[in-house]
Coordinates of C-alpha atoms and ligand atoms in Angstrom, one line a residue:
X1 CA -75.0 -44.7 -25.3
X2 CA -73.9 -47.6 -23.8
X3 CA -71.0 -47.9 -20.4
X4 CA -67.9 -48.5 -23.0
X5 CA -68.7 -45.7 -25.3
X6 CA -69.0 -43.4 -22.4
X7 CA -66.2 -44.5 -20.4
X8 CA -64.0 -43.6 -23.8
X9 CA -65.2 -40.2 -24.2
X10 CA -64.4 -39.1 -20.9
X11 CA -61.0 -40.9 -20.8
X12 CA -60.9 -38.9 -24.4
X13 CA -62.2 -35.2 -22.6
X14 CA -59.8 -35.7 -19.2
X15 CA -56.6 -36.3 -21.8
X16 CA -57.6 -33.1 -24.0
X17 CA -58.4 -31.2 -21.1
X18 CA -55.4 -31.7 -19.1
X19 CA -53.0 -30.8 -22.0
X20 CA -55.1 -27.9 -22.6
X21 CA -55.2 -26.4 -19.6
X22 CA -51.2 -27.7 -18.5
X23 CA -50.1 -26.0 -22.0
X24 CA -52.2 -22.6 -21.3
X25 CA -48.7 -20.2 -21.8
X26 CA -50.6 -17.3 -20.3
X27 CA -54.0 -16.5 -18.4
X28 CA -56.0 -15.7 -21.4
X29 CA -55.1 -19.1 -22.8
X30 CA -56.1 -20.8 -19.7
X31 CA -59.4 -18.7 -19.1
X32 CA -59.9 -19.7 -23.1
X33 CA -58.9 -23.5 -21.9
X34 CA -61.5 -23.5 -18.7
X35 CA -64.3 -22.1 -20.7
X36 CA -63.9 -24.9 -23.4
X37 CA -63.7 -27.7 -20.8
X38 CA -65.0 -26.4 -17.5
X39 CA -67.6 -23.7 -19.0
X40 CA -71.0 -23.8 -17.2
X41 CA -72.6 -23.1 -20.5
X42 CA -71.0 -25.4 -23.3
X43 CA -67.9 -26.8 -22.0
X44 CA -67.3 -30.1 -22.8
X45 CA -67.5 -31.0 -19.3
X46 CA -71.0 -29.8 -19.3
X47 CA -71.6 -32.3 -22.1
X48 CA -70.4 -35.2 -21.2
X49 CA -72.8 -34.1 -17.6
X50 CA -75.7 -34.3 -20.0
X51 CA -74.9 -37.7 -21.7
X52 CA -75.2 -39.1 -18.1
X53 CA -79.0 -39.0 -19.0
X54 CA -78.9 -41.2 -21.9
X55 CA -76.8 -44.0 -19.8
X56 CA -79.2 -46.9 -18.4
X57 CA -79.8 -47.1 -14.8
X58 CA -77.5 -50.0 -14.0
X59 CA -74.3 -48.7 -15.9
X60 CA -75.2 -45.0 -14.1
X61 CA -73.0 -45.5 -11.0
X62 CA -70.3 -46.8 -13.0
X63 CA -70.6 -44.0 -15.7
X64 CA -71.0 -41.1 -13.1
X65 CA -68.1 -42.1 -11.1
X66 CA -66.1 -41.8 -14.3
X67 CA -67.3 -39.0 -15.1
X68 CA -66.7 -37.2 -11.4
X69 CA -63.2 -38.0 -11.8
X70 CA -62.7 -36.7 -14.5
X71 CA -64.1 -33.2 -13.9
X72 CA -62.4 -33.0 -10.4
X73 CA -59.1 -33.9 -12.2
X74 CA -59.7 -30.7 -14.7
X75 CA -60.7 -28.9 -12.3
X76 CA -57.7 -29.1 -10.0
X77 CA -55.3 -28.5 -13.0
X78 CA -57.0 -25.5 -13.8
X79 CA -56.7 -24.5 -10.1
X80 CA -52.7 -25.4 -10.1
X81 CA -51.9 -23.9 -13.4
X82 CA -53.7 -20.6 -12.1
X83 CA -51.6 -20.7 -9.3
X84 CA -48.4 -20.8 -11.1
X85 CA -49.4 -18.3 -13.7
X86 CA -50.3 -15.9 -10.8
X87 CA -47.0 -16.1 -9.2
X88 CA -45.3 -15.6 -12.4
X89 CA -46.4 -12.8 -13.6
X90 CA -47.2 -10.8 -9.9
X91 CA -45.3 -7.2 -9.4
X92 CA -42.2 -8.1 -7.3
X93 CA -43.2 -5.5 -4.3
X94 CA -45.6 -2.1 -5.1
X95 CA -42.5 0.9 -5.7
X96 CA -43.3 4.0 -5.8
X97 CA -42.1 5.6 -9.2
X98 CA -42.7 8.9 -8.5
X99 CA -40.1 9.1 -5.4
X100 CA -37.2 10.9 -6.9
X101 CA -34.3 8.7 -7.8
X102 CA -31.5 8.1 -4.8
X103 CA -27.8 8.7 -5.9
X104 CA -25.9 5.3 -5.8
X105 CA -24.1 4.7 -2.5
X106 CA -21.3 2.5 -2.3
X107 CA -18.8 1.6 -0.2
X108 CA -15.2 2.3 -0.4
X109 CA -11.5 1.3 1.6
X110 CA -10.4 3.6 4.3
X111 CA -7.6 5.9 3.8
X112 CA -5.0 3.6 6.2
X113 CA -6.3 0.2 4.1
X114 CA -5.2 2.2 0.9
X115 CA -1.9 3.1 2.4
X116 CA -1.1 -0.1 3.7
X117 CA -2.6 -1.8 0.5
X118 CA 0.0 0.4 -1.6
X119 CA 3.0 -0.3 0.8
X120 CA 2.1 -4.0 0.7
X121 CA 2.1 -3.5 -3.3
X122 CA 5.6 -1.7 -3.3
X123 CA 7.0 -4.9 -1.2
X124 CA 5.8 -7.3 -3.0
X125 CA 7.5 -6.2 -6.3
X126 CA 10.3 -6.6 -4.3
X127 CA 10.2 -10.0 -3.3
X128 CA 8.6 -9.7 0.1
X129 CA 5.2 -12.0 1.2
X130 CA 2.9 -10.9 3.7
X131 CA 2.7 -12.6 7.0
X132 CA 0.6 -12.3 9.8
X133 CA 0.8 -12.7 13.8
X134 CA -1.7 -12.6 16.8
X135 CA -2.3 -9.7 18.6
X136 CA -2.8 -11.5 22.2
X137 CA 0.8 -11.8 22.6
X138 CA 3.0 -13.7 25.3
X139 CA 5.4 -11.6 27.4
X140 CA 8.1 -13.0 25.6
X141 CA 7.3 -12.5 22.1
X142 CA 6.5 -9.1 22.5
X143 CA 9.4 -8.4 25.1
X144 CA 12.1 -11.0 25.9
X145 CA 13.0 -12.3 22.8
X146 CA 13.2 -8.8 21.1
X147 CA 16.0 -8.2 23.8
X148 CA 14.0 -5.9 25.8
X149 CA 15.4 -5.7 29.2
X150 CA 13.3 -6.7 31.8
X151 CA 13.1 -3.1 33.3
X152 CA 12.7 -1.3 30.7
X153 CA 10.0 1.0 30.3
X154 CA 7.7 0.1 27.6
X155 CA 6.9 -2.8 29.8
X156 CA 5.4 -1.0 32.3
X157 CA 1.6 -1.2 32.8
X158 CA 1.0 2.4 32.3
X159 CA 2.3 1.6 28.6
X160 CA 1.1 -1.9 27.7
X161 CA -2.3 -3.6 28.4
X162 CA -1.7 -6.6 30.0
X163 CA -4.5 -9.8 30.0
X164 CA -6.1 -11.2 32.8
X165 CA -3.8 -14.2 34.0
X166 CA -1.3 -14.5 31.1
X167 CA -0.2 -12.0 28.2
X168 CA -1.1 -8.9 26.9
X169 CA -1.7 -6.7 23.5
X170 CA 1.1 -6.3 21.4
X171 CA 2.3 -2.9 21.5
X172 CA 4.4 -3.3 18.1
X173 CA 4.6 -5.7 15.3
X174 CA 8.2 -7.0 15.9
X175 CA 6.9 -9.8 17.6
X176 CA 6.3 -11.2 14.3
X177 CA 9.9 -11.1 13.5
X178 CA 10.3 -13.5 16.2
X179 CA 7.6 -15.9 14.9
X180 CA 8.5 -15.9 11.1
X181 CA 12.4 -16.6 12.2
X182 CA 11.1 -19.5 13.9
X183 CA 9.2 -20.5 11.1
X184 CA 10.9 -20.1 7.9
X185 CA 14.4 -20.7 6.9
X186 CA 16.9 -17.8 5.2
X187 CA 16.6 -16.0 3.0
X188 CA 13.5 -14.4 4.4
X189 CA 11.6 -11.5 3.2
X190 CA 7.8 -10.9 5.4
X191 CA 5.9 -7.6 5.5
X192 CA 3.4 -7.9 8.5
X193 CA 0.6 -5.1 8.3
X194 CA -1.8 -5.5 11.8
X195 CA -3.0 -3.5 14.7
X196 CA -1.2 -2.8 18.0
X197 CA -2.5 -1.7 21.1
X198 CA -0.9 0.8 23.7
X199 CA -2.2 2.6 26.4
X200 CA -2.2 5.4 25.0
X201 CA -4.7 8.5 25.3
X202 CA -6.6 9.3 22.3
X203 CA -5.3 13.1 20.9
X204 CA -4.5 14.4 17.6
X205 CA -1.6 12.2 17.1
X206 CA -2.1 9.2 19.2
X207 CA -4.5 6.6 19.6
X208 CA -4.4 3.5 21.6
X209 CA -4.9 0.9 18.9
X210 CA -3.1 1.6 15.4
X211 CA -1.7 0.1 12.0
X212 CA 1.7 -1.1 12.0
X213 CA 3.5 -2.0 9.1
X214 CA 6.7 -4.6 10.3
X215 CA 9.4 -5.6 7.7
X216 CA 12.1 -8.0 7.7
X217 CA 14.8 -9.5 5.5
X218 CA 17.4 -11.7 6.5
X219 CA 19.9 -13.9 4.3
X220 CA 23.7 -14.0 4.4
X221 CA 25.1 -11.0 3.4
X222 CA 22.6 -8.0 4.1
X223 CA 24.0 -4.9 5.6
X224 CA 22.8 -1.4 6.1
X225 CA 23.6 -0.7 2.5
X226 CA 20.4 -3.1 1.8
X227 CA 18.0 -1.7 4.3
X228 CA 19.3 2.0 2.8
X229 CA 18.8 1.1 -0.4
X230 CA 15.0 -0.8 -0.2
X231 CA 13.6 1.5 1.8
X232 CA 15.1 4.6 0.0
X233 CA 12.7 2.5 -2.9
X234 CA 10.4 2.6 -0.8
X235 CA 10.1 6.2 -0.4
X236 CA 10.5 6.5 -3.7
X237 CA 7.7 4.6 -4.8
X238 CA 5.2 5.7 -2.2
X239 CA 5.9 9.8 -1.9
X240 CA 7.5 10.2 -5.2
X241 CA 10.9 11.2 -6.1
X242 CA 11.7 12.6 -2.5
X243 CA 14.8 13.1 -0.1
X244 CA 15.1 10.9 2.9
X245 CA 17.7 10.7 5.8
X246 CA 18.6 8.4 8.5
X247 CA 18.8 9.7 12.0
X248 CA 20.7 7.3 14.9
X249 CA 18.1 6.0 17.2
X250 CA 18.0 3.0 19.7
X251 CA 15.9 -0.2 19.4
X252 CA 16.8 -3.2 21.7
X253 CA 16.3 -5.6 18.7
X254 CA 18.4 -3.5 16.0
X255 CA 21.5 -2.3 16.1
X256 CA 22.6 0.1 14.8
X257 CA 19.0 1.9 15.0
X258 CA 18.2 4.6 12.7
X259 CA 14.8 6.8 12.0
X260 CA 13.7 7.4 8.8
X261 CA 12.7 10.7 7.5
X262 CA 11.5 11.6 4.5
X263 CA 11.1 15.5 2.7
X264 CA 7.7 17.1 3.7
X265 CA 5.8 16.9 0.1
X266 CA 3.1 19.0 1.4
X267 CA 5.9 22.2 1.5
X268 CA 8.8 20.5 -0.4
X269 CA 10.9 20.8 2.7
X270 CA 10.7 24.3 3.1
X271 CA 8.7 24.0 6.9
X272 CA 5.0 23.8 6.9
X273 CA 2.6 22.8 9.8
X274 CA 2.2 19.1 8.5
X275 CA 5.8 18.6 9.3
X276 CA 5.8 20.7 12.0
X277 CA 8.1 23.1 10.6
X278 CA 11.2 21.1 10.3
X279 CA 10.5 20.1 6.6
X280 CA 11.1 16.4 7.3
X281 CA 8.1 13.8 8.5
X282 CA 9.4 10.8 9.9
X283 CA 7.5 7.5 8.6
X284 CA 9.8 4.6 10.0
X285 CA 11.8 3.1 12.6
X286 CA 14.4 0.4 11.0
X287 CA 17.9 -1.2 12.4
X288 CA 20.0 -4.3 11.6
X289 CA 18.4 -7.4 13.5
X290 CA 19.9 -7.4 16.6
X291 CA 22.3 -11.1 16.9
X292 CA 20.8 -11.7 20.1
X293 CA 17.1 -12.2 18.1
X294 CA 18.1 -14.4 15.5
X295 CA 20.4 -16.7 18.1
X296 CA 16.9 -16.9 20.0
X297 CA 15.3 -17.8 16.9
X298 CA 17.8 -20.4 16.5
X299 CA 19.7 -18.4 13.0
X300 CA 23.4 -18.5 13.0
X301 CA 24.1 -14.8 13.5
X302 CA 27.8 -15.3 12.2
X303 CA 25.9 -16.7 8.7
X304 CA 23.2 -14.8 8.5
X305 CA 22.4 -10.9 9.3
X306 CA 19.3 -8.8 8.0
X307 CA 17.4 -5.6 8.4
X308 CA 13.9 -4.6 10.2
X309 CA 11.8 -1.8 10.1
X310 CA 8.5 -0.4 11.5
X311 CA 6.2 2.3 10.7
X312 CA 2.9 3.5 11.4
X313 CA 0.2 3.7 8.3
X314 CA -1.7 6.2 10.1
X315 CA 1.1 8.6 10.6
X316 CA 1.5 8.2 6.8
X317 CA -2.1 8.8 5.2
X318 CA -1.9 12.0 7.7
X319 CA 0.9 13.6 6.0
X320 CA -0.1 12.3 2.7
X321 CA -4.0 13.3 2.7
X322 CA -3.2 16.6 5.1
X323 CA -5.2 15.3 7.8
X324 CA -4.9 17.8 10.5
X325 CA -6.2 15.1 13.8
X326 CA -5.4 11.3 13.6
X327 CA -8.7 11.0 15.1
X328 CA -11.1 11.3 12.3
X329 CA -9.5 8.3 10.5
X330 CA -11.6 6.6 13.3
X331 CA -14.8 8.5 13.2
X332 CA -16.4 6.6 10.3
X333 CA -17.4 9.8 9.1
X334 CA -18.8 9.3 5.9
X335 CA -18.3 12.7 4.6
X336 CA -14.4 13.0 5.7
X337 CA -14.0 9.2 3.9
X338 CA -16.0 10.0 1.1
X339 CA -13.0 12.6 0.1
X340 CA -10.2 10.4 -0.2
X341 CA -12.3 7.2 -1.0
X342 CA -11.4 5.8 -4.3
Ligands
LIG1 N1 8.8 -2.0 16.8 C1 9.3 -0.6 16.7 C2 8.2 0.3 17.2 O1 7.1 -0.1 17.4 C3 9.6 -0.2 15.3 C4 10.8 -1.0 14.7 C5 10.5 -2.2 14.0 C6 12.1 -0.6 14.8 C7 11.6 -2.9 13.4 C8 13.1 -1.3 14.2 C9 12.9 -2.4 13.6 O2 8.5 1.5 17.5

């Protein structure tokens, strides 16, 4: 055989070869593939070894460099093709069948996000967005522009926690008011869910950081017969059809100030230990913005007047889920969740 012949059979066996062995779909086609080409015994490889022989001494180096570069190029597409086949088709990680099968476990909202995610709900149908503030406060936010005096008592240290140098925890969500008057022009309607801190002892009823749930609405021409009559919706929506009242109470920023109960649903009003016999649980504190804030705010009090209220989420899922200790809501106790986990 002379050098030309040669040279075209192995240009011929390296082209079949590679698409043989690059097409193998699976690892029987490719074992099929390496025994045609790279077999020991007849592969074609083999062969074209053997015609070597019959190649004349001064085309040999010539012919058998051809022919070593086209094995080693077979050869390493058989090795890469292997590899990818491998890691196709190799178990994802040895499991153990026989283990007995695990119930599904998935997470689910704590009882205060479901009450504060229903309240949120109930506003929003009527009209109100949802705003948020910091909880590092400034004095004044918290305090001085809510029209506390300076020596009144929730500004004692034994009642706030107060920051290194400057500020402190909010101990309510009003200060929110102040911000979103600044902010926004009337008519305004925010509902500001967040945590407040106070220092408070941890018992069955108290804890030191909770939920509060702020509202506000100001435009011209709200009066108490608009914060009545939303937050009797309110109640409404949230406990079912239920009897509320309003009982006088004293906020610096509202006046007048009024409490909110609503009927015990647990004993229908008749006196049970959830409402501590009295058949009424009270959910909110509310009032007419106090003139003094909106002036600070910069709102013509003379134009505009509007309503606030506060209430505690906590205090809510309690009465609502017959919670007997406000502490477990912060346990994280899977089986007390689990129960009212939706
Ligand atoms: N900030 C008051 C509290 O924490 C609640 C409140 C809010 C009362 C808005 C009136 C109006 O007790």
């Amino acid at each position: 055989m002379n050098l030309q012949d040669y040279i075209a059979q192995a240009d011929a066996l390296e082209r079949d070869g590679s698409a043989a062995l690059q097409g193998a779909a699976d690892a029987d086609a490719l074992e099929a593939a390496r025994i045609a080409f790279l077999g020991d015994r007849q592969g074609q490889v083999k062969t074209l070894q053997e015609a070597l022989r019959a190649i004349s001494k001064d085309d040999k180096p010539a012919a058998g460099k051809r022919f070593n570069e086209a094995r080693t190029r077979l050869e390493s597409l058989h090795a890469e093709r292997k590899t990818s086949l491998d890691r196709a088709t190799a178990p994802a990680a040895a499991e153990d069948r026989s283990l007995p099968a695990r119930r599904q476990w998935r997470g689910a909202k704590h009882p205060v996000t479901l009450v504060i995610e229903e309240i949120e709900g109930i506003f929003r149908e009527l009209g109100f967005t949802v705003a948020q503030g910091p909880q590092a406060e400034t004095e004044w936010y918290n305090f001085g522009a809510l029209n506390f005096p300076p020596n009144h008592p929730a500004l004692d240290a034994h009642d706030t926690m107060y920051l290194e140098g400057e500020g402190l925890l909010r101990t309510h969500t009003s200060p929110v008011q102040m911000r979103t008057l600044q902010k926004y022009v009337p008519p305004i309607r925010v509902l500001i869910p967040g945590l407040v801190h106070r220092r408070d002892p941890f018992d069955a009823s108290h804890a030191p950081s909770f939920e509060q749930i702020e509202g506000l609405c100001v435009d011209e021409g709200i009066s108490f017969v608009d914060l009545k009559a939303t937050l009797n919706r309110f109640a409404e929506r949230l406990f079912g059809a239920s009897r509320t009242r309003f009982r006088p109470s004293f906020f610096p920023f509202t006046e007048p100030s009024a409490e909110m109960d609503v009927q015990c649903g647990v004993c229908g009003g008749s006196g049970c230990a959830t409402c501590k016999g009295t058949g009424w649980i009270e959910i909110l504190g509310a009032g007419m913005v106090h003139p003094k804030v909106l002036e600070a705010a910069g709102i013509d009090s003379e134009r505009y007047s509007g309503w606030a209220f506060g209430m505690g989420p906590a205090r809510i899922a309690v009465s609502r889920y017959g919670i007997p200790d406000i502490r477990i809501l912060y346990d994280s106790d899977v089986r007390f969740l689990e129960q009212i986990a939706e």
